[in-house]
Amino acid sequence: MGDDLGDEWWKQEGGSDASEEKEGGAEQETQPAEITQKKPEKRKRATEKTVKAKKNKNNEQRESVTPQGKETEGEQPAQPKKKRKKKKKTITDVLATSEPKPGCAADLQDLLLRYFSDKRSVIELEELKLQGSSFLSSNDLTHSLSSYLKQVCPKWAKIQKQHTEKSSVVVLIVCSSALRTIELIKQLTSFKGEAKAAKLFAKHIKIEEQAKLLQKGVTHIGVGTPGRISALIEKEALNLQALRYLVLDWNWRDQKLRRMVDIPEIKLDFMKLLDGGILAACKEDKVKIGLF
């Protein structure tokens, strides 16, 4: 039993050692192959990770850029709101929220000084100042044109009969437009009596026709725009020799709430008219100005 076990044990032990050595060698031989096979896989995985990481970074950058772009796109229409300036108030805006105030002699004096301040010397500006006696009482916004003229010209019936000069008028009413001229002539009915009134505006009426009308007969009252009145004076179709009352349609306002002197082109013609002999006549106490 001992010999048999010894022999078998030897053989088995030697055989097992050899087999273990063979198996160990085979495992050692197979391991490098597996390692060599695993190395490229690791490199592939590493490259894939770097590519994914780059893609993720690019995506993050795009995501970080696109919202900013969206915000800027969304802010573009909002930028003008920040830069918006307060609108300047126009005459219409101011007057729409304020109560109307009747004009007075001081208003006309201020207008004259402001308009001619950069056109005349200091001495000439002093000469533009009118005395209080050069003005009639102003309309307090309660009068119609007829009632106002009856107040400032109570002896109209006598003055009307004494006037016999052609190409001249006793009362000259200055307003802003042709339509306003027609309205004012209608309002004269109860005041003028048998007196004749002439429409002195440029719309649809030639200046030659108006000149013939003034030269043909006696005209007591002239109603019109400052531009056409000045043109008639320049052409000597209208003179100021018989003029006694200059009535300004001062308080009336158009649809935009502008007065006659608030409209630049009419204001220019109006100043030209005053400077064309009326102010000089006022200083000589021949003409009186009334603000209606």
Coordinates of C-alpha atoms in Angstrom, one line a residue:
M1 CA 0.0 0.0 0.0
G2 CA 2.8 2.4 0.9
D3 CA 4.7 1.5 -2.3
D4 CA 1.7 2.0 -4.5
L5 CA 0.7 5.2 -2.9
G6 CA 4.3 6.4 -3.2
D7 CA 4.5 5.6 -6.8
E8 CA 1.2 7.1 -7.7
W9 CA 1.8 10.1 -5.6
W10 CA 5.1 10.7 -7.3
K11 CA 3.6 10.3 -10.7
Q12 CA 0.6 12.3 -9.8
E13 CA 2.7 15.0 -8.1
G14 CA 5.2 15.2 -10.9
G15 CA 2.4 15.1 -13.4
S16 CA 0.4 17.7 -11.6
D17 CA 3.5 19.9 -11.4
A18 CA 4.1 19.6 -15.1
S19 CA 0.5 20.2 -15.9
E20 CA 0.4 23.2 -13.7
E21 CA 3.6 24.4 -15.3
K22 CA 2.0 23.9 -18.7
E23 CA -1.2 25.5 -17.7
G24 CA 0.8 28.4 -16.1
G25 CA 2.8 28.8 -19.3
A26 CA -0.3 28.7 -21.4
E27 CA -1.9 31.3 -19.2
Q28 CA 1.2 33.4 -19.4
E29 CA 1.2 33.0 -23.2
T30 CA -2.5 33.9 -23.5
Q31 CA -2.3 37.0 -21.1
P32 CA -0.1 39.1 -23.4
A33 CA -2.4 38.4 -26.3
E34 CA -5.3 39.5 -24.2
I35 CA -3.4 42.6 -23.1
T36 CA -2.4 43.4 -26.7
Q37 CA -6.0 43.0 -27.7
K38 CA -7.2 45.2 -24.8
K39 CA -4.8 48.1 -25.4
P40 CA -6.4 49.3 -28.7
E41 CA -9.8 49.0 -27.1
K42 CA -8.6 51.3 -24.3
R43 CA -7.3 53.8 -26.8
K44 CA -10.6 53.7 -28.7
R45 CA -12.5 54.3 -25.5
A46 CA -10.1 57.2 -24.6
T47 CA -10.5 58.8 -28.0
E48 CA -14.3 58.3 -27.7
K49 CA -14.3 60.0 -24.3
T50 CA -12.2 62.9 -25.6
V51 CA -14.5 63.3 -28.6
K52 CA -17.6 63.2 -26.4
A53 CA -16.0 65.6 -23.9
K54 CA -15.3 68.0 -26.8
K55 CA -18.8 67.6 -28.1
N56 CA -20.2 68.3 -24.7
K57 CA -18.1 71.4 -24.4
N58 CA -19.1 72.6 -27.8
N59 CA -22.8 72.0 -26.9
E60 CA -22.3 73.8 -23.6
Q61 CA -20.7 76.7 -25.5
R62 CA -23.5 76.8 -28.0
E63 CA -26.1 76.6 -25.3
S64 CA -24.3 79.4 -23.5
V65 CA -24.2 81.5 -26.7
T66 CA -27.6 80.9 -28.0
P67 CA -29.5 82.1 -24.9
Q68 CA -27.4 85.3 -25.0
G69 CA -28.3 85.7 -28.6
K70 CA -31.9 85.2 -27.8
E71 CA -31.7 87.7 -25.0
T72 CA -30.0 90.2 -27.3
E73 CA -32.6 89.6 -29.9
G74 CA -35.3 90.0 -27.3
E75 CA -33.6 93.1 -25.9
Q76 CA -33.2 94.8 -29.3
P77 CA -36.8 96.1 -29.4
A78 CA -36.6 97.0 -25.8
Q79 CA -33.4 99.2 -26.4
P80 CA -35.4 102.1 -28.0
K81 CA -37.6 102.2 -25.0
K82 CA -34.6 103.0 -22.8
K83 CA -33.4 105.6 -25.2
R84 CA -36.8 107.2 -25.8
K85 CA -36.8 110.9 -24.9
K86 CA -39.8 112.7 -23.5
K87 CA -41.8 114.2 -26.3
K88 CA -41.7 117.9 -26.4
K89 CA -45.1 119.4 -25.6
T90 CA -46.7 121.2 -28.6
I91 CA -48.9 124.2 -28.4
T92 CA -51.9 121.9 -28.8
D93 CA -50.8 119.8 -25.8
V94 CA -50.3 122.8 -23.6
L95 CA -53.5 124.6 -24.6
A96 CA -55.6 121.4 -24.3
T97 CA -54.8 121.2 -20.6
S98 CA -55.0 125.0 -19.8
E99 CA -57.9 127.4 -19.7
P100 CA -58.1 130.0 -22.4
K101 CA -56.9 133.4 -21.4
P102 CA -57.9 136.6 -23.3
G103 CA -55.2 138.5 -25.0
C104 CA -54.1 141.9 -23.9
A105 CA -51.9 144.8 -25.1
A106 CA -48.9 143.4 -23.2
D107 CA -49.1 140.2 -25.2
L108 CA -48.7 142.1 -28.5
Q109 CA -45.9 144.2 -27.0
D110 CA -44.0 141.0 -25.9
L111 CA -44.5 139.4 -29.3
L112 CA -43.1 142.5 -31.1
L113 CA -40.0 142.6 -28.9
R114 CA -39.3 138.9 -29.2
Y115 CA -39.7 138.9 -33.0
F116 CA -37.6 141.9 -33.6
S117 CA -35.0 141.3 -30.9
D118 CA -32.4 139.9 -33.3
K119 CA -33.4 142.1 -36.2
R120 CA -33.2 145.6 -34.6
S121 CA -30.9 147.6 -32.4
V122 CA -31.7 148.5 -28.8
I123 CA -32.8 152.0 -29.8
E124 CA -35.0 150.6 -32.6
L125 CA -36.6 148.2 -30.2
E126 CA -37.5 151.0 -27.9
E127 CA -39.2 152.7 -30.8
L128 CA -41.4 149.6 -31.2
K129 CA -43.0 150.1 -27.8
L130 CA -46.5 151.5 -28.0
Q131 CA -48.3 153.6 -25.5
G132 CA -51.4 152.4 -23.7
S133 CA -53.4 155.0 -25.6
S134 CA -52.6 153.1 -28.8
F135 CA -54.8 150.2 -27.7
L136 CA -58.5 149.6 -27.5
S137 CA -60.0 147.6 -24.7
S138 CA -59.5 143.8 -25.3
N139 CA -62.1 141.2 -25.7
D140 CA -62.7 139.3 -22.5
L141 CA -64.0 136.2 -24.4
T142 CA -67.6 137.2 -23.8
H143 CA -68.2 139.3 -26.9
S144 CA -69.2 138.5 -30.4
L145 CA -67.5 140.6 -33.1
S146 CA -70.4 142.9 -33.5
S147 CA -70.8 143.5 -29.8
Y148 CA -67.1 144.1 -29.4
L149 CA -67.0 146.7 -32.3
K150 CA -70.0 148.5 -30.8
Q151 CA -68.1 148.8 -27.5
V152 CA -64.9 150.1 -29.0
C153 CA -66.5 152.2 -31.7
P154 CA -69.7 153.6 -30.3
K155 CA -69.9 156.4 -32.9
W156 CA -69.8 154.1 -35.9
A157 CA -72.9 155.5 -37.6
K158 CA -71.3 159.0 -37.8
I159 CA -67.8 157.6 -38.8
Q160 CA -69.4 155.5 -41.6
K161 CA -71.1 158.5 -43.2
Q162 CA -68.0 160.6 -43.1
H163 CA -65.9 158.0 -44.9
T164 CA -65.8 158.7 -48.6
E165 CA -62.3 157.7 -49.6
K166 CA -61.8 154.9 -52.1
S167 CA -59.0 152.3 -51.9
S168 CA -59.1 152.6 -48.1
V169 CA -61.0 151.3 -45.1
V170 CA -61.9 152.7 -41.7
V171 CA -61.8 149.3 -39.9
L172 CA -59.3 146.6 -40.8
I173 CA -59.9 143.1 -39.3
V174 CA -56.9 140.7 -39.5
C175 CA -57.5 136.9 -39.2
S176 CA -55.7 133.7 -40.1
S177 CA -57.6 132.2 -43.0
A178 CA -60.2 132.6 -45.8
L179 CA -62.8 130.5 -43.9
R180 CA -62.3 132.6 -40.8
T181 CA -62.7 135.8 -42.9
I182 CA -66.1 134.6 -44.1
E183 CA -67.2 133.7 -40.5
L184 CA -66.2 137.2 -39.3
I185 CA -68.0 139.0 -42.1
K186 CA -71.2 137.1 -41.2
Q187 CA -70.8 138.2 -37.6
L188 CA -70.6 141.9 -38.7
T189 CA -74.3 142.0 -39.8
S190 CA -75.6 143.7 -36.7
F191 CA -72.8 146.2 -36.5
K192 CA -72.0 147.4 -40.0
G193 CA -75.4 148.7 -41.0
E194 CA -75.2 150.1 -44.5
A195 CA -71.4 149.9 -44.5
K196 CA -69.7 147.8 -47.1
A197 CA -67.2 145.0 -46.1
A198 CA -64.6 143.5 -48.4
K199 CA -63.0 140.1 -48.3
L200 CA -59.3 140.4 -48.5
F201 CA -57.8 136.9 -48.8
A202 CA -56.0 135.1 -51.5
K203 CA -58.0 131.9 -51.8
H204 CA -60.0 131.8 -55.1
I205 CA -59.7 135.6 -55.5
K206 CA -57.1 137.3 -57.7
I207 CA -55.4 140.3 -56.3
E208 CA -56.3 142.3 -59.4
E209 CA -60.0 141.7 -58.7
Q210 CA -59.7 142.9 -55.2
A211 CA -57.8 146.0 -56.3
K212 CA -60.6 146.9 -58.8
L213 CA -63.2 146.4 -56.1
L214 CA -61.4 148.7 -53.7
Q215 CA -60.9 151.4 -56.4
K216 CA -64.5 151.2 -57.7
G217 CA -66.4 152.2 -54.6
V218 CA -66.1 153.2 -51.0
T219 CA -65.3 150.3 -48.6
H220 CA -65.7 150.8 -44.9
I221 CA -64.5 147.5 -43.5
G222 CA -61.8 145.2 -44.7
V223 CA -61.5 141.6 -43.4
G224 CA -58.7 139.3 -44.5
T225 CA -55.4 137.6 -44.0
P226 CA -52.2 139.6 -43.3
G227 CA -50.4 138.2 -46.4
R228 CA -53.0 139.5 -48.9
I229 CA -53.5 142.8 -47.0
S230 CA -49.7 143.4 -47.2
A231 CA -49.7 142.5 -50.9
L232 CA -52.5 145.0 -51.6
I233 CA -50.7 147.8 -49.7
E234 CA -47.5 147.1 -51.6
K235 CA -49.4 147.4 -54.9
E236 CA -51.0 150.6 -53.7
A237 CA -54.4 149.1 -54.1
L238 CA -55.1 149.7 -50.4
N239 CA -53.8 152.6 -48.4
L240 CA -53.9 153.4 -44.7
Q241 CA -55.0 157.1 -44.8
A242 CA -58.5 156.5 -43.6
L243 CA -57.7 153.6 -41.2
R244 CA -58.7 154.3 -37.6
Y245 CA -59.2 150.8 -36.1
L246 CA -57.0 147.7 -36.5
V247 CA -58.8 144.7 -35.0
L248 CA -56.8 141.5 -34.5
D249 CA -58.6 138.1 -34.3
W250 CA -56.2 137.3 -31.5
N251 CA -58.1 134.9 -29.3
W252 CA -59.6 132.6 -32.0
R253 CA -57.9 129.2 -32.3
D254 CA -58.1 126.6 -35.1
Q255 CA -58.6 122.8 -34.8
K256 CA -55.0 122.5 -33.5
L257 CA -55.7 125.2 -30.9
R258 CA -53.3 127.6 -32.6
R259 CA -53.9 131.3 -32.6
M260 CA -53.1 133.4 -35.6
V261 CA -49.7 134.4 -34.2
D262 CA -48.8 130.8 -33.4
I263 CA -48.7 129.8 -37.1
P264 CA -45.2 130.7 -38.4
E265 CA -46.1 131.8 -42.0
I266 CA -49.0 133.9 -40.8
K267 CA -47.0 135.4 -38.0
L268 CA -44.3 136.5 -40.5
D269 CA -46.9 138.2 -42.7
F270 CA -48.5 139.8 -39.7
M271 CA -45.2 141.3 -38.5
K272 CA -44.6 142.6 -42.0
L273 CA -48.0 144.2 -42.0
L274 CA -47.4 146.0 -38.7
D275 CA -44.0 147.1 -39.7
G276 CA -45.4 148.4 -43.0
G277 CA -46.8 151.6 -41.6
I278 CA -49.4 150.6 -39.0
L279 CA -47.0 150.9 -36.0
A280 CA -46.0 154.3 -37.2
A281 CA -49.6 155.4 -37.5
C282 CA -50.3 154.1 -34.0
K283 CA -47.4 156.2 -32.6
E284 CA -49.0 159.2 -34.3
D285 CA -52.3 158.3 -32.6
K286 CA -54.1 157.9 -35.9
V287 CA -54.7 154.1 -35.5
K288 CA -55.8 152.2 -32.5
I289 CA -55.3 148.4 -32.1
G290 CA -57.9 146.1 -30.5
L291 CA -57.4 142.4 -29.6
F292 CA -60.6 140.5 -30.3

